[in-house]
Coordinates of C-alpha atoms in Angstrom, one line a residue:
X4 CA 75.0 -14.7 162.8
X5 CA 78.7 -15.5 162.9
X6 CA 80.4 -16.9 166.1
X7 CA 82.9 -15.5 168.4
X8 CA 82.3 -12.1 166.8
X9 CA 81.4 -9.0 168.7
X10 CA 81.1 -5.7 168.6
X11 CA 83.7 -3.2 170.4
X12 CA 83.0 0.4 170.0
X13 CA 81.5 -0.3 166.9
X14 CA 84.1 -2.6 165.3
X15 CA 83.4 -6.3 164.6
X16 CA 86.0 -8.1 166.5
X17 CA 86.5 -11.8 166.8
X18 CA 86.8 -13.4 170.4
X19 CA 88.8 -16.8 172.0
X20 CA 85.8 -19.5 172.1
X21 CA 87.0 -20.3 175.7
X22 CA 88.4 -17.2 177.3
X23 CA 87.0 -14.5 175.3
X24 CA 90.1 -12.6 174.8
X25 CA 90.1 -10.5 171.4
X26 CA 92.1 -12.8 168.7
X27 CA 92.9 -11.6 165.2
X28 CA 90.4 -11.5 162.7
X29 CA 92.6 -13.8 160.2
X30 CA 93.2 -16.2 162.8
X31 CA 93.1 -20.0 161.5
X32 CA 91.6 -21.0 164.8
X33 CA 88.5 -20.0 167.0
X34 CA 90.9 -19.8 170.1
X35 CA 93.5 -17.5 171.6
X36 CA 97.3 -19.2 171.3
X37 CA 97.1 -20.0 174.8
X38 CA 93.9 -21.8 174.9
X39 CA 94.8 -23.5 171.5
X40 CA 97.9 -24.7 173.1
X41 CA 95.8 -26.3 176.2
X42 CA 93.3 -27.9 173.7
X43 CA 96.2 -29.5 171.9
X44 CA 98.0 -30.5 174.8
X45 CA 94.7 -32.6 175.9
X46 CA 94.0 -34.1 172.3
X47 CA 97.7 -35.5 172.3
X48 CA 97.2 -37.1 175.6
X49 CA 93.9 -38.8 173.9
X50 CA 95.7 -39.7 170.7
X51 CA 98.5 -41.2 172.3
X52 CA 95.7 -43.4 174.7
X53 CA 94.1 -44.2 171.3
X54 CA 97.4 -45.0 169.6
X55 CA 98.0 -47.4 172.4
X56 CA 94.3 -48.8 173.0
X57 CA 92.5 -48.5 169.6
X58 CA 88.9 -48.5 169.7
X59 CA 88.7 -47.3 173.3
X60 CA 85.2 -45.9 174.1
X61 CA 85.3 -42.1 175.4
X62 CA 84.3 -43.4 179.3
X63 CA 87.4 -45.6 179.2
X64 CA 89.5 -42.7 177.7
X65 CA 88.0 -40.3 180.4
X66 CA 88.4 -43.1 183.2
X67 CA 92.5 -43.4 181.8
X68 CA 93.7 -40.0 180.7
X69 CA 91.1 -38.1 183.3
X70 CA 90.4 -36.1 180.3
X71 CA 86.7 -35.2 181.2
X72 CA 84.1 -37.1 178.9
X73 CA 82.4 -33.6 177.6
X74 CA 85.9 -32.8 176.4
X75 CA 86.0 -35.9 174.7
X76 CA 82.8 -35.3 173.0
X77 CA 83.5 -31.5 172.1
X78 CA 86.3 -33.3 169.8
X79 CA 83.7 -35.9 168.7
X80 CA 81.7 -32.8 167.6
X81 CA 84.3 -30.8 166.1
X82 CA 84.8 -34.0 163.8
X83 CA 88.3 -34.9 165.5
X84 CA 87.6 -37.9 166.9
X85 CA 85.3 -40.5 165.8
X86 CA 82.8 -42.7 167.7
X87 CA 82.0 -46.0 166.1
X88 CA 79.0 -47.7 168.3
X89 CA 79.6 -50.9 169.5
X90 CA 76.8 -52.8 171.3
X91 CA 78.5 -55.7 172.4
X92 CA 81.3 -53.7 174.9
X93 CA 80.2 -55.0 178.1
X94 CA 83.3 -55.8 179.9
X95 CA 83.7 -57.0 183.5
X96 CA 86.1 -56.2 185.6
X97 CA 87.8 -59.4 187.1
X98 CA 88.5 -58.6 190.5
X99 CA 84.9 -56.7 191.5
X100 CA 82.8 -57.3 188.6
X101 CA 82.1 -53.4 187.4
X102 CA 81.4 -52.7 183.9
X103 CA 84.0 -51.8 182.3
X104 CA 83.1 -50.7 178.3
X105 CA 86.5 -51.6 177.1
X106 CA 88.3 -54.8 175.5
X107 CA 91.7 -53.4 176.5
X108 CA 91.7 -53.9 180.3
X109 CA 90.9 -57.0 182.7
X110 CA 90.6 -54.4 185.8
X111 CA 88.9 -51.1 186.4
X112 CA 91.1 -48.4 187.0
X113 CA 90.5 -48.7 191.1
X114 CA 91.3 -52.7 191.0
X115 CA 94.3 -52.2 188.8
X116 CA 95.5 -49.2 191.5
X117 CA 95.2 -51.5 194.6
X118 CA 96.4 -54.7 192.5
X119 CA 99.6 -52.4 191.8
X120 CA 99.9 -51.4 195.8
X121 CA 99.4 -55.2 196.6
X122 CA 102.5 -56.1 194.6
X123 CA 104.6 -53.1 195.8
X124 CA 103.4 -54.3 199.3
X125 CA 104.7 -57.9 198.3
X126 CA 107.8 -57.1 196.7
X127 CA 108.8 -55.0 200.0
X128 CA 107.9 -57.9 202.2
X129 CA 110.2 -60.2 200.1
X130 CA 112.7 -57.8 199.7
X131 CA 112.8 -57.7 203.7
X132 CA 112.8 -61.0 204.4
X133 CA 115.7 -61.7 202.0
X134 CA 117.8 -58.9 203.3
X135 CA 117.3 -59.2 207.1
X136 CA 118.8 -62.0 208.3
X137 CA 116.1 -64.6 207.9
X138 CA 117.8 -66.6 205.6
X139 CA 118.1 -70.3 207.0
X140 CA 120.4 -73.3 206.4
X141 CA 119.3 -76.2 204.0
X142 CA 121.2 -79.4 203.1
X143 CA 122.1 -79.7 199.1
X144 CA 120.4 -82.7 198.0
X145 CA 121.8 -84.4 195.0
X146 CA 125.2 -84.3 195.8
X147 CA 127.2 -87.2 194.8
X148 CA 130.9 -85.7 195.5
X149 CA 130.9 -86.8 199.3
X150 CA 134.0 -87.9 200.7
X151 CA 134.3 -91.4 202.1
X152 CA 136.3 -91.9 205.3

């Protein structure tokens, strides 16, 4: 039995795997143009992440790109992504200790966001202390050009 083919008024027609719209029988893809475009955008997002972090796990890709795990597995099933098993990938977040399953990051996404917020807060506090009249006078040590009276 051929997938994505239905009978409509006795005529064999091909439908999009995702939205079930009728597509051209001679189409190269199993998706309508709109669904195909969305799928390609998602794949490009994953591809860009893998270029920056080669060898990332599906779990890590899901955490970082917000692409659901099952979508990543569909790309593996379709042969567009290759999953290389590695039983030695067990890294802990340096802050909370949760399992990362990635050698590319030292902190989990939650801790990274919290650290970024803390850094922004520290920058703001430093900026405020430098620009709000809290400067204090100090004597410059090591100045050998003193006037003698």
